[in-house]
Coordinates of C-alpha atoms in Angstrom, one line a residue:
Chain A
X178 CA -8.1 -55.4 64.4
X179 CA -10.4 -52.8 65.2
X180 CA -14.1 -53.4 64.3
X181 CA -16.4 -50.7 64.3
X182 CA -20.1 -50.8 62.6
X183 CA -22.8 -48.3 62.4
X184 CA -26.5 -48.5 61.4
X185 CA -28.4 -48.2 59.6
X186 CA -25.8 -47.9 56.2
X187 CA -29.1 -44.9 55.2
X188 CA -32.2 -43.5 56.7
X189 CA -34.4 -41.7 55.5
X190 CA -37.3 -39.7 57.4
X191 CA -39.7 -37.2 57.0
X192 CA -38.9 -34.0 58.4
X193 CA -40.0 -33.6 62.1
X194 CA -39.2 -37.0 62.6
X195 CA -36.7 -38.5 65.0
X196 CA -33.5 -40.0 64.0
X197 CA -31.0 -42.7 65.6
X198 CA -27.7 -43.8 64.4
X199 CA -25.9 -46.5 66.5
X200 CA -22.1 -47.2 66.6
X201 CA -20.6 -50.6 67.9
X202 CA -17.4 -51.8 68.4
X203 CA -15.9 -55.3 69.0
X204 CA -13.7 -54.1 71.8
X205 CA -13.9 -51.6 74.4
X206 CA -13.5 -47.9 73.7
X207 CA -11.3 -45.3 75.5
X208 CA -13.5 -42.6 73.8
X209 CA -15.2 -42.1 71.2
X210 CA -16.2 -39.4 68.4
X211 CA -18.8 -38.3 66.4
X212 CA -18.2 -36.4 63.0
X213 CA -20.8 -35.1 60.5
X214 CA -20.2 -34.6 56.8
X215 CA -22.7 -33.1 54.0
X216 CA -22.7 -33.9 51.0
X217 CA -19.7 -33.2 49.2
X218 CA -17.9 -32.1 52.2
X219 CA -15.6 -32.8 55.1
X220 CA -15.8 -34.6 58.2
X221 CA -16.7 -32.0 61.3
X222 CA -16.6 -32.9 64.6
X223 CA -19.3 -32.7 67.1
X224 CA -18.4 -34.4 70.2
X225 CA -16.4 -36.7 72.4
X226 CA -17.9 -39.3 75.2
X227 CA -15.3 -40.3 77.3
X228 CA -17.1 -41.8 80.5
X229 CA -19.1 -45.1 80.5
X230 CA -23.1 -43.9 80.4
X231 CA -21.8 -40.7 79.3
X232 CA -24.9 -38.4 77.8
X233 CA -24.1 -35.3 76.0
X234 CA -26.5 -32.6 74.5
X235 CA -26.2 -30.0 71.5
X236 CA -29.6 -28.9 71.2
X237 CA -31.2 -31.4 69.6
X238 CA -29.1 -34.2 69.4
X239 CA -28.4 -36.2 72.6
X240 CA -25.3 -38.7 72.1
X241 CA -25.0 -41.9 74.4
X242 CA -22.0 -43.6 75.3
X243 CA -22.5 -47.7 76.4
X244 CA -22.2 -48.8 80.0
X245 CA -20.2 -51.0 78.7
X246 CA -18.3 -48.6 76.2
X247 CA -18.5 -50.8 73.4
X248 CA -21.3 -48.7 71.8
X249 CA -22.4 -45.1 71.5
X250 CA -25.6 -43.5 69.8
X251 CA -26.4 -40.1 68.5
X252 CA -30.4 -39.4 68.6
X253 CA -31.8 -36.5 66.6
X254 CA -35.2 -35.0 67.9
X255 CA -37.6 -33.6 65.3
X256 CA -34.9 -33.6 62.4
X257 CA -35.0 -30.6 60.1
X258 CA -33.4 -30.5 56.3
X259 CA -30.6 -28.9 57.8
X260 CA -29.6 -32.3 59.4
X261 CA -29.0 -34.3 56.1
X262 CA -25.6 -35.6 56.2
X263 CA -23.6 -38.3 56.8
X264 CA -22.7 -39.4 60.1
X265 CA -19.5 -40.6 61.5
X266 CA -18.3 -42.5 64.8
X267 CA -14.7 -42.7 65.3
X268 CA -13.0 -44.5 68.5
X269 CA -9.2 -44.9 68.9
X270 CA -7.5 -48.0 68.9
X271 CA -4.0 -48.6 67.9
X272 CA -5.1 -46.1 65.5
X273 CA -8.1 -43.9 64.7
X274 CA -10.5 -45.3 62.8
X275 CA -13.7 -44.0 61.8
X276 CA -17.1 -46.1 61.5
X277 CA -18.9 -47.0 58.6
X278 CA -21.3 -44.0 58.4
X279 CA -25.0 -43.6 58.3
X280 CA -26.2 -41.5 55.7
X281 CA -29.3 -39.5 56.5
X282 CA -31.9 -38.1 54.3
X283 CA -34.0 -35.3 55.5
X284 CA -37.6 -35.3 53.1
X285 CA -39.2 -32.3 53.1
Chain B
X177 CA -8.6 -18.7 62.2
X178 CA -7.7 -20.2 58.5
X179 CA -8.5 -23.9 59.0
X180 CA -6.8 -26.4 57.1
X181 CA -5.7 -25.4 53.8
X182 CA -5.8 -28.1 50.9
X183 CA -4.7 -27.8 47.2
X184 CA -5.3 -28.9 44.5
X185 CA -9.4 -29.3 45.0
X186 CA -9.4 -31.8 42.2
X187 CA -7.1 -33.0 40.1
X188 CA -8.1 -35.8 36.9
X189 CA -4.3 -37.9 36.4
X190 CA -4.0 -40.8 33.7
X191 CA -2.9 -43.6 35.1
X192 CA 0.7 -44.7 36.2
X193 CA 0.7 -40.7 36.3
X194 CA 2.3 -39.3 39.4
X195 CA 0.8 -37.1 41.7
X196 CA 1.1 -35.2 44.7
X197 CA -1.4 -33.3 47.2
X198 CA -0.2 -30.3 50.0
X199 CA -1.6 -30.0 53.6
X200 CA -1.0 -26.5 55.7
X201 CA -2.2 -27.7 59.1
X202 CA -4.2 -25.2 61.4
X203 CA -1.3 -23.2 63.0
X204 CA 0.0 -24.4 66.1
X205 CA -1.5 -27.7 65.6
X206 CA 1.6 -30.5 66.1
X207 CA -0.7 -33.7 64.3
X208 CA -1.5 -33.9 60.9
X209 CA -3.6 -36.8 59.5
X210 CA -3.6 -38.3 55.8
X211 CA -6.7 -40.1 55.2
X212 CA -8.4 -41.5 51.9
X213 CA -12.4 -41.4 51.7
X214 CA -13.3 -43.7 49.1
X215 CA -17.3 -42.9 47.7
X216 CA -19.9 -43.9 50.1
X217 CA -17.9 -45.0 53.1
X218 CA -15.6 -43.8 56.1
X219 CA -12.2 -42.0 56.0
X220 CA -9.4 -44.3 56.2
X221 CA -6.4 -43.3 57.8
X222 CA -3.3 -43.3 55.4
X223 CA -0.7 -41.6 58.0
X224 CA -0.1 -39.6 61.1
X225 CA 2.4 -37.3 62.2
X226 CA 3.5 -35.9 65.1
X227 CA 5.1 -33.2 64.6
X228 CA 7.7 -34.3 61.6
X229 CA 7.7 -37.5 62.9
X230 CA 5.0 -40.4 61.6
X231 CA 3.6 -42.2 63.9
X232 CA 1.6 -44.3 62.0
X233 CA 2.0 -45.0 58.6
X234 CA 0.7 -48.8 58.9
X235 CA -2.4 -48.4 56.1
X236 CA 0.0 -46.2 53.8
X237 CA 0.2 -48.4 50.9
X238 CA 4.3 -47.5 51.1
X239 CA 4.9 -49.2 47.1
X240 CA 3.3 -46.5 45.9
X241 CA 2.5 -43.6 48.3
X242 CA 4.9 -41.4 50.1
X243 CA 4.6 -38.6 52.4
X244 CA 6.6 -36.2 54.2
X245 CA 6.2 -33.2 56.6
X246 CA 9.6 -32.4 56.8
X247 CA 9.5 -29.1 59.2
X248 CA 6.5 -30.1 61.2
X249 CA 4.0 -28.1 59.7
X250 CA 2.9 -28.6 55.7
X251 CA 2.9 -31.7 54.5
X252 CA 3.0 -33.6 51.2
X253 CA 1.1 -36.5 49.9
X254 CA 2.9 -38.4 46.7
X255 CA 1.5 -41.0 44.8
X256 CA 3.7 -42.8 42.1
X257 CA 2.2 -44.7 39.8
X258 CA -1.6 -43.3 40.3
X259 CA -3.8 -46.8 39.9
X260 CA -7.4 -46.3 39.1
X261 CA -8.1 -47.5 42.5
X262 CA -6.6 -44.8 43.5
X263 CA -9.0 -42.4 42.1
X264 CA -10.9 -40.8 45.9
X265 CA -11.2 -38.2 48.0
X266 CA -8.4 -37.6 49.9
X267 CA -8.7 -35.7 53.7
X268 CA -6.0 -33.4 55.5
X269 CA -6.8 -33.0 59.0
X270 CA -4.8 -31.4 61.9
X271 CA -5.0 -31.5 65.7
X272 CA -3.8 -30.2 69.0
X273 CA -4.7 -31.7 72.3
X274 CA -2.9 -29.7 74.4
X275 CA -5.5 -26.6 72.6
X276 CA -8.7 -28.3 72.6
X277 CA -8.5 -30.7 75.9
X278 CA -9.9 -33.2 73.1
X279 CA -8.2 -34.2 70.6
X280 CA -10.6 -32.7 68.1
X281 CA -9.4 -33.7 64.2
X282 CA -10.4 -30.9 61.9
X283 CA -10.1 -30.9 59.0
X284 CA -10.0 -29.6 55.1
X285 CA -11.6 -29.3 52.3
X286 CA -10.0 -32.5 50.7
X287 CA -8.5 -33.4 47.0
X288 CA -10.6 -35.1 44.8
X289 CA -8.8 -37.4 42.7
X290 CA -9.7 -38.9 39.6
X291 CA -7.4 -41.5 37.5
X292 CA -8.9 -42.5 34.0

């Protein structure tokens, strides 16, 4: 079935610092997703890559999709508190199935 | 807009307790998703419909849980017995591609379920 693994599990950085969370799948990817979710919330979606080498922007966070599409990455530039969250891939297989999550910590 | 509309918030059952949870979709969107979030990990898809018809119901665990969206729009999420492994967060979301382009999942609040 459908194998999809993100790291780091946690990060956490000082704020200013740059942040990376990578998503990679066993097989390859007709798309993929990324959510995020603060604490004690809900998943909210940010973007879809649909096109091998894809790079998308939303101000300061750049998201990469694999030339390969078997892995996608969302960068953060100079993180700020308001970034603390968890975040989610989620690619579509038989199914949709979301990643493992990397939960990031924002220190003041 | 009202997004996705969720009750109860929480709810604490004993266990072998039933329980149930209700999902209003955004309007006009034709997919509703059932997921359960357990702590510290990833949503897990339960079920899908489209329109009143599932799709996918292959992780529903179906000895226990049921679910029905009879006229394509709210939907209903039983659980009977609860089990304390039941005891999670669990997520409505709703889509529509043909609104988006993408088929963007939003969702709600969720249901935090306890079983003691």
């Amino acid at each position: 079935g459908q194998q999809v693994m993100q790291i780091p599990q946690y990060q956490h950085v000082q704020e200013g610092e740059d942040f990376t969370t990578y998503c990679n799948s066993s097989t390859t990817l007709s798309n993929i997703q990324w959510y995020k979710q603060r604490p004690g919330g809900h998943p909210v979606f940010l973007i879809q890559l649909v096109k091998s080498g894809e790079v998308k922007k939303q101000k300061r966070l750049t998201f990469q999709f694999g030339e390969a599409k078997k892995n996608s990455s969302l960068h953060i530039t100079a993180t700020q508190t308001t970034d603390v969250g968890t975040y989610f891939c989620g690619v579509t297989g038989n199914q949709f199935y979301f990643g493992t999550g990397t939960s990031l910590t924002v220190i003041p | 807009e009202a997004g996705v509309v969720q009750s109860p918030r929480y709810k604490i059952i004993e266990k072998k307790q039933p329980v149930a949870f209700w999902c209003n979709p955004i309007s006009g969107h034709n997919t509703l998703y059932w997921y359960r979030q357990n702590l510290g990990q990833g949503p897990e898809l339960l079920i899908r419909y489209e329109n009143e018809e599932a799709v996918d119901d292959s992780q529903l665990p179906k000895d226990r849980f049921s679910a029905e969206r009879l006229k394509g729009v709210d939907s209903t999420l039983k659980i009977q017995p609860a089990e304390l492994g039941d005891s999670a967060v669990y997520l409505c979301a709703s889509s529509s591609y043909l609104l988006a382009g993408v088929e963007t999942q939003y969702f709600g609040p969720g249901t935090r379920l306890l079983v003691l």
